[in-house]
Every structure is written in C-alpha cells, then in structure tokens.
PDB file of C-alpha atoms in Angstrom:
ATOM      1  CA  UNK A   1      61.097  44.827  -1.473  1.00  0.00           C
ATOM      2  CA  UNK A   2      57.545  46.031  -0.853  1.00  0.00           C
ATOM      3  CA  UNK A   3      55.434  44.550   1.946  1.00  0.00           C
ATOM      4  CA  UNK A   4      52.204  43.531   0.197  1.00  0.00           C
ATOM      5  CA  UNK A   5      50.193  41.966   2.998  1.00  0.00           C
ATOM      6  CA  UNK A   6      50.187  40.641   6.547  1.00  0.00           C
ATOM      7  CA  UNK A   7      47.854  37.681   7.065  1.00  0.00           C
ATOM      8  CA  UNK A   8      46.468  36.529  10.417  1.00  0.00           C
ATOM      9  CA  UNK A   9      43.992  33.856  11.454  1.00  0.00           C
ATOM     10  CA  UNK A  10      41.272  36.512  11.377  1.00  0.00           C
ATOM     11  CA  UNK A  11      41.943  37.070   7.659  1.00  0.00           C
ATOM     12  CA  UNK A  12      41.518  33.385   6.823  1.00  0.00           C
ATOM     13  CA  UNK A  13      38.260  32.734   8.718  1.00  0.00           C
ATOM     14  CA  UNK A  14      40.009  30.208  10.941  1.00  0.00           C
ATOM     15  CA  UNK A  15      38.082  31.377  14.002  1.00  0.00           C
ATOM     16  CA  UNK A  16      41.219  32.007  16.013  1.00  0.00           C
ATOM     17  CA  UNK A  17      41.787  35.039  18.188  1.00  0.00           C
ATOM     18  CA  UNK A  18      44.319  37.413  16.697  1.00  0.00           C
ATOM     19  CA  UNK A  19      47.349  37.493  19.000  1.00  0.00           C
ATOM     20  CA  UNK A  20      50.901  38.719  18.695  1.00  0.00           C
ATOM     21  CA  UNK A  21      52.089  38.149  22.276  1.00  0.00           C
ATOM     22  CA  UNK A  22      53.557  34.676  21.921  1.00  0.00           C
ATOM     23  CA  UNK A  23      56.897  33.443  20.655  1.00  0.00           C
ATOM     24  CA  UNK A  24      56.849  32.428  17.003  1.00  0.00           C
ATOM     25  CA  UNK A  25      59.041  30.017  15.088  1.00  0.00           C
ATOM     26  CA  UNK A  26      60.385  32.031  12.162  1.00  0.00           C
ATOM     27  CA  UNK A  27      60.286  30.519   8.694  1.00  0.00           C
ATOM     28  CA  UNK A  28      61.699  32.316   5.670  1.00  0.00           C
ATOM     29  CA  UNK A  29      60.137  31.140   2.421  1.00  0.00           C
ATOM     30  CA  UNK A  30      60.267  31.917  -1.292  1.00  0.00           C
ATOM     31  CA  UNK A  31      57.613  31.931  -4.012  1.00  0.00           C
ATOM     32  CA  UNK A  32      57.950  32.226  -7.770  1.00  0.00           C
ATOM     33  CA  UNK A  33      55.565  33.364 -10.454  1.00  0.00           C
ATOM     34  CA  UNK A  34      57.357  31.375 -13.146  1.00  0.00           C
ATOM     35  CA  UNK A  35      56.502  32.183 -16.766  1.00  0.00           C
ATOM     36  CA  UNK A  36      57.118  29.908 -19.760  1.00  0.00           C
ATOM     37  CA  UNK A  37      57.454  30.887 -23.445  1.00  0.00           C
ATOM     38  CA  UNK A  38      53.661  30.553 -23.911  1.00  0.00           C
ATOM     39  CA  UNK A  39      53.054  33.168 -21.167  1.00  0.00           C
ATOM     40  CA  UNK A  40      51.722  30.479 -18.864  1.00  0.00           C
ATOM     41  CA  UNK A  41      52.706  30.291 -15.196  1.00  0.00           C
ATOM     42  CA  UNK A  42      53.627  27.327 -13.043  1.00  0.00           C
ATOM     43  CA  UNK A  43      50.959  26.385 -10.531  1.00  0.00           C
ATOM     44  CA  UNK A  44      50.602  23.462  -8.153  1.00  0.00           C
ATOM     45  CA  UNK A  45      47.229  21.867  -7.447  1.00  0.00           C
ATOM     46  CA  UNK A  46      47.039  20.266  -3.996  1.00  0.00           C
ATOM     47  CA  UNK A  47      44.177  17.946  -4.905  1.00  0.00           C
ATOM     48  CA  UNK A  48      43.911  16.240  -1.502  1.00  0.00           C
ATOM     49  CA  UNK A  49      43.045  19.588   0.109  1.00  0.00           C
ATOM     50  CA  UNK A  50      41.362  21.399  -2.808  1.00  0.00           C
ATOM     51  CA  UNK A  51      43.588  24.409  -3.456  1.00  0.00           C
ATOM     52  CA  UNK A  52      46.246  25.765  -5.803  1.00  0.00           C
ATOM     53  CA  UNK A  53      49.589  27.320  -4.877  1.00  0.00           C
ATOM     54  CA  UNK A  54      52.651  28.874  -6.434  1.00  0.00           C
ATOM     55  CA  UNK A  55      55.880  26.889  -6.501  1.00  0.00           C
ATOM     56  CA  UNK A  56      58.082  27.653  -3.528  1.00  0.00           C
ATOM     57  CA  UNK A  57      58.954  26.695  -0.007  1.00  0.00           C
ATOM     58  CA  UNK A  58      61.282  27.189   2.914  1.00  0.00           C
ATOM     59  CA  UNK A  59      64.754  28.693   2.737  1.00  0.00           C
ATOM     60  CA  UNK A  60      67.234  26.210   4.190  1.00  0.00           C
ATOM     61  CA  UNK A  61      69.995  27.343   6.563  1.00  0.00           C
ATOM     62  CA  UNK A  62      72.796  27.225   3.993  1.00  0.00           C
ATOM     63  CA  UNK A  63      70.837  28.957   1.179  1.00  0.00           C
ATOM     64  CA  UNK A  64      70.288  32.467  -0.044  1.00  0.00           C
ATOM     65  CA  UNK A  65      66.752  33.438  -1.014  1.00  0.00           C
ATOM     66  CA  UNK A  66      67.687  33.131  -4.704  1.00  0.00           C
ATOM     67  CA  UNK A  67      69.228  29.669  -4.238  1.00  0.00           C
ATOM     68  CA  UNK A  68      66.129  28.488  -2.389  1.00  0.00           C
ATOM     69  CA  UNK A  69      63.837  29.808  -5.114  1.00  0.00           C
ATOM     70  CA  UNK A  70      65.824  28.032  -7.835  1.00  0.00           C
ATOM     71  CA  UNK A  71      65.791  24.770  -5.848  1.00  0.00           C
ATOM     72  CA  UNK A  72      62.075  24.923  -5.027  1.00  0.00           C
ATOM     73  CA  UNK A  73      61.070  25.720  -8.622  1.00  0.00           C
ATOM     74  CA  UNK A  74      63.314  22.923  -9.928  1.00  0.00           C
ATOM     75  CA  UNK A  75      61.672  20.467  -7.500  1.00  0.00           C
ATOM     76  CA  UNK A  76      58.034  21.578  -7.894  1.00  0.00           C
ATOM     77  CA  UNK A  77      57.837  22.874 -11.484  1.00  0.00           C
ATOM     78  CA  UNK A  78      60.644  20.870 -13.085  1.00  0.00           C
ATOM     79  CA  UNK A  79      62.606  23.753 -14.564  1.00  0.00           C
ATOM     80  CA  UNK A  80      65.582  26.050 -14.194  1.00  0.00           C
ATOM     81  CA  UNK A  81      64.796  29.764 -13.959  1.00  0.00           C
ATOM     82  CA  UNK A  82      66.137  33.231 -14.478  1.00  0.00           C
ATOM     83  CA  UNK A  83      64.957  35.338 -11.532  1.00  0.00           C
ATOM     84  CA  UNK A  84      63.444  38.687 -12.481  1.00  0.00           C
ATOM     85  CA  UNK A  85      61.795  41.507 -10.570  1.00  0.00           C
ATOM     86  CA  UNK A  86      60.704  41.241  -6.971  1.00  0.00           C
ATOM     87  CA  UNK A  87      56.935  41.054  -6.540  1.00  0.00           C
ATOM     88  CA  UNK A  88      56.924  41.659  -2.806  1.00  0.00           C
ATOM     89  CA  UNK A  89      56.828  40.235   0.693  1.00  0.00           C
ATOM     90  CA  UNK A  90      53.897  38.677   2.529  1.00  0.00           C
ATOM     91  CA  UNK A  91      54.040  37.927   6.249  1.00  0.00           C
ATOM     92  CA  UNK A  92      51.872  35.197   7.754  1.00  0.00           C
ATOM     93  CA  UNK A  93      51.088  35.015  11.483  1.00  0.00           C
ATOM     94  CA  UNK A  94      49.920  31.421  11.910  1.00  0.00           C
ATOM     95  CA  UNK A  95      48.926  31.587  15.574  1.00  0.00           C
ATOM     96  CA  UNK A  96      47.449  28.103  15.756  1.00  0.00           C
ATOM     97  CA  UNK A  97      50.900  26.618  15.092  1.00  0.00           C
ATOM     98  CA  UNK A  98      53.027  29.506  16.502  1.00  0.00           C
ATOM     99  CA  UNK A  99      54.660  30.185  13.126  1.00  0.00           C
ATOM    100  CA  UNK A 100      55.689  33.529  11.632  1.00  0.00           C
ATOM    101  CA  UNK A 101      56.381  33.009   7.932  1.00  0.00           C
ATOM    102  CA  UNK A 102      58.006  35.667   5.763  1.00  0.00           C
ATOM    103  CA  UNK A 103      57.479  35.017   2.038  1.00  0.00           C
ATOM    104  CA  UNK A 104      59.723  36.613  -0.594  1.00  0.00           C
ATOM    105  CA  UNK A 105      58.234  36.455  -4.080  1.00  0.00           C
ATOM    106  CA  UNK A 106      59.768  37.048  -7.501  1.00  0.00           C
ATOM    107  CA  UNK A 107      58.866  36.927 -11.147  1.00  0.00           C
ATOM    108  CA  UNK A 108      60.945  34.356 -13.024  1.00  0.00           C
ATOM    109  CA  UNK A 109      61.296  32.972 -16.544  1.00  0.00           C
ATOM    110  CA  UNK A 110      62.040  29.407 -17.559  1.00  0.00           C
ATOM    111  CA  UNK A 111      65.554  28.695 -18.755  1.00  0.00           C
ATOM    112  CA  UNK A 112      65.964  25.510 -20.774  1.00  0.00           C
ATOM    113  CA  UNK A 113      63.648  22.533 -21.007  1.00  0.00           C
ATOM    114  CA  UNK A 114      60.994  21.300 -18.606  1.00  0.00           C
ATOM    115  CA  UNK A 115      61.554  18.081 -16.720  1.00  0.00           C
ATOM    116  CA  UNK A 116      59.381  16.074 -14.361  1.00  0.00           C
ATOM    117  CA  UNK A 117      58.791  17.689 -10.936  1.00  0.00           C
ATOM    118  CA  UNK A 118      60.523  15.979  -8.003  1.00  0.00           C
ATOM    119  CA  UNK A 119      57.882  16.191  -5.273  1.00  0.00           C
ATOM    120  CA  UNK A 120      58.896  15.280  -1.727  1.00  0.00           C
ATOM    121  CA  UNK A 121      57.049  12.714   0.419  1.00  0.00           C
ATOM    122  CA  UNK A 122      54.635  15.284   1.902  1.00  0.00           C
ATOM    123  CA  UNK A 123      53.828  16.754  -1.527  1.00  0.00           C
ATOM    124  CA  UNK A 124      53.143  13.252  -2.898  1.00  0.00           C
ATOM    125  CA  UNK A 125      50.895  12.459   0.098  1.00  0.00           C
ATOM    126  CA  UNK A 126      48.994  15.715  -0.504  1.00  0.00           C
ATOM    127  CA  UNK A 127      48.594  14.749  -4.186  1.00  0.00           C
ATOM    128  CA  UNK A 128      50.423  17.690  -5.769  1.00  0.00           C
ATOM    129  CA  UNK A 129      49.958  18.147  -9.500  1.00  0.00           C
ATOM    130  CA  UNK A 130      52.062  20.530 -11.571  1.00  0.00           C
ATOM    131  CA  UNK A 131      50.130  22.759 -14.010  1.00  0.00           C
ATOM    132  CA  UNK A 132      50.968  25.486 -16.528  1.00  0.00           C
ATOM    133  CA  UNK A 133      48.118  27.962 -17.059  1.00  0.00           C
ATOM    134  CA  UNK A 134      47.591  31.603 -18.104  1.00  0.00           C
ATOM    135  CA  UNK A 135      47.838  33.966 -15.130  1.00  0.00           C
ATOM    136  CA  UNK A 136      44.146  34.948 -15.390  1.00  0.00           C
ATOM    137  CA  UNK A 137      43.159  31.275 -15.136  1.00  0.00           C
ATOM    138  CA  UNK A 138      45.462  30.845 -12.122  1.00  0.00           C
ATOM    139  CA  UNK A 139      43.776  33.812 -10.432  1.00  0.00           C
ATOM    140  CA  UNK A 140      40.342  32.303 -11.226  1.00  0.00           C
ATOM    141  CA  UNK A 141      41.405  28.961  -9.742  1.00  0.00           C
ATOM    142  CA  UNK A 142      42.541  30.530  -6.476  1.00  0.00           C
ATOM    143  CA  UNK A 143      39.430  32.722  -6.241  1.00  0.00           C
ATOM    144  CA  UNK A 144      37.308  29.562  -6.470  1.00  0.00           C
ATOM    145  CA  UNK A 145      39.456  27.373  -4.201  1.00  0.00           C
ATOM    146  CA  UNK A 146      38.000  26.099  -0.945  1.00  0.00           C
ATOM    147  CA  UNK A 147      40.955  24.710   1.018  1.00  0.00           C
ATOM    148  CA  UNK A 148      40.215  22.121   3.677  1.00  0.00           C
ATOM    149  CA  UNK A 149      43.305  22.756   5.831  1.00  0.00           C
ATOM    150  CA  UNK A 150      44.500  25.511   8.137  1.00  0.00           C
ATOM    151  CA  UNK A 151      47.661  26.063   6.057  1.00  0.00           C
ATOM    152  CA  UNK A 152      45.691  25.993   2.801  1.00  0.00           C
ATOM    153  CA  UNK A 153      43.596  28.990   3.857  1.00  0.00           C
ATOM    154  CA  UNK A 154      46.761  31.047   4.375  1.00  0.00           C
ATOM    155  CA  UNK A 155      48.313  29.791   1.139  1.00  0.00           C
ATOM    156  CA  UNK A 156      45.328  30.739  -1.032  1.00  0.00           C
ATOM    157  CA  UNK A 157      45.087  34.252   0.439  1.00  0.00           C
ATOM    158  CA  UNK A 158      48.862  34.746   0.101  1.00  0.00           C
ATOM    159  CA  UNK A 159      49.229  33.393  -3.423  1.00  0.00           C
ATOM    160  CA  UNK A 160      46.139  35.157  -4.765  1.00  0.00           C
ATOM    161  CA  UNK A 161      47.617  38.456  -3.574  1.00  0.00           C
ATOM    162  CA  UNK A 162      50.970  37.588  -5.193  1.00  0.00           C
ATOM    163  CA  UNK A 163      49.355  36.619  -8.500  1.00  0.00           C
ATOM    164  CA  UNK A 164      47.353  39.839  -8.718  1.00  0.00           C
ATOM    165  CA  UNK A 165      50.467  41.914  -8.008  1.00  0.00           C
ATOM    166  CA  UNK A 166      52.486  39.869 -10.522  1.00  0.00           C
ATOM    167  CA  UNK A 167      49.835  40.491 -13.175  1.00  0.00           C
ATOM    168  CA  UNK A 168      50.130  44.256 -12.572  1.00  0.00           C
ATOM    169  CA  UNK A 169      53.908  44.068 -12.973  1.00  0.00           C
ATOM    170  CA  UNK A 170      53.668  41.940 -16.127  1.00  0.00           C
ATOM    171  CA  UNK A 171      51.201  44.366 -17.722  1.00  0.00           C
ATOM    172  CA  UNK A 172      53.539  47.304 -16.977  1.00  0.00           C
ATOM    173  CA  UNK A 173      56.511  45.655 -18.675  1.00  0.00           C
TER     174      UNK A 173
END
C-alpha cells in the first residue's frame, strides 16, 4: 500500500515544535471511502467541532484491518461493505498527545440496505451526523472546514488527502 502523507503538528498549524525523539503510543486505524449506488460517499459531520470526516476508527487487538473497517463503517455509516482497492496509508505524528497513528484507507461499496448508524458515546457527545454526498461535495466540505480541536485539524488534512486520491482512483476505473 502506498504511503500518501505524513502529518505533523507543523502541517496542521497547531503551533507545536516538530519532534520525533519521544516515545509514541501506536494506534492502527482504518478509513473507508464508501460509495453507494448513487455514487455518493459516506461522510460524518462532527458538528460540535465544525469538521467532516470519513467513516473509520481504531483497529482493536483481535481484529484484522478488514474486520475493523467493516465494523467501523457498520457503526458510523449504517451499512455492510465490500472492500475494494487500497487508497493508501497516512501516518500522523500527534506530538501534543504522544500518539503515532497509522491510517489504512480503502475504497468500498455498499452491500445491502442502509440502517441507522450506531454512534458510540463520544461520537454522540461530539454531535456526529451521517451524510451521503457526491465526492466533489465532500472535498468542498473538507476544504472549507475550520476544526476547533487539535484532533480535528489532523483529521481534515488526512481525510482531504484520502478523498482526493480516492477521486483519482475512481476516475481511472
């Protein structure tokens, strides 16, 4: 899988000094650019903090990357998926919280019917909303987002890069 980007605090205008000399907590995560039969993609709006994100999240100890992606998309977008081509990997160095996050991202298509997303407590507190929009509109949303949190600044940069790469792959197919 291709490495698309490495993001540091410097890249997100967080005002932190770029450092790589401390121990990081490693977090493996998955992201999906999930496409429905109308060529719309799943997108989450985190209204409390004013940004959009792709469905996805952390890989749990007992899961493969594919199992985690299916679980996260089921929870956040309310659908089962067929995983397609790899989009790429993005690495985040979140120095402020000593986290190194490796994100694996895939194209995916909906399989079956949509159901209601099953947001967890934190997602409910952050006022997540599930959307289905054309990929160009999703890109526009993220380009205009102004996240109010440290994590949100990383998420927007990461997911905007993933969406642009996904669009290239979709146009080639």
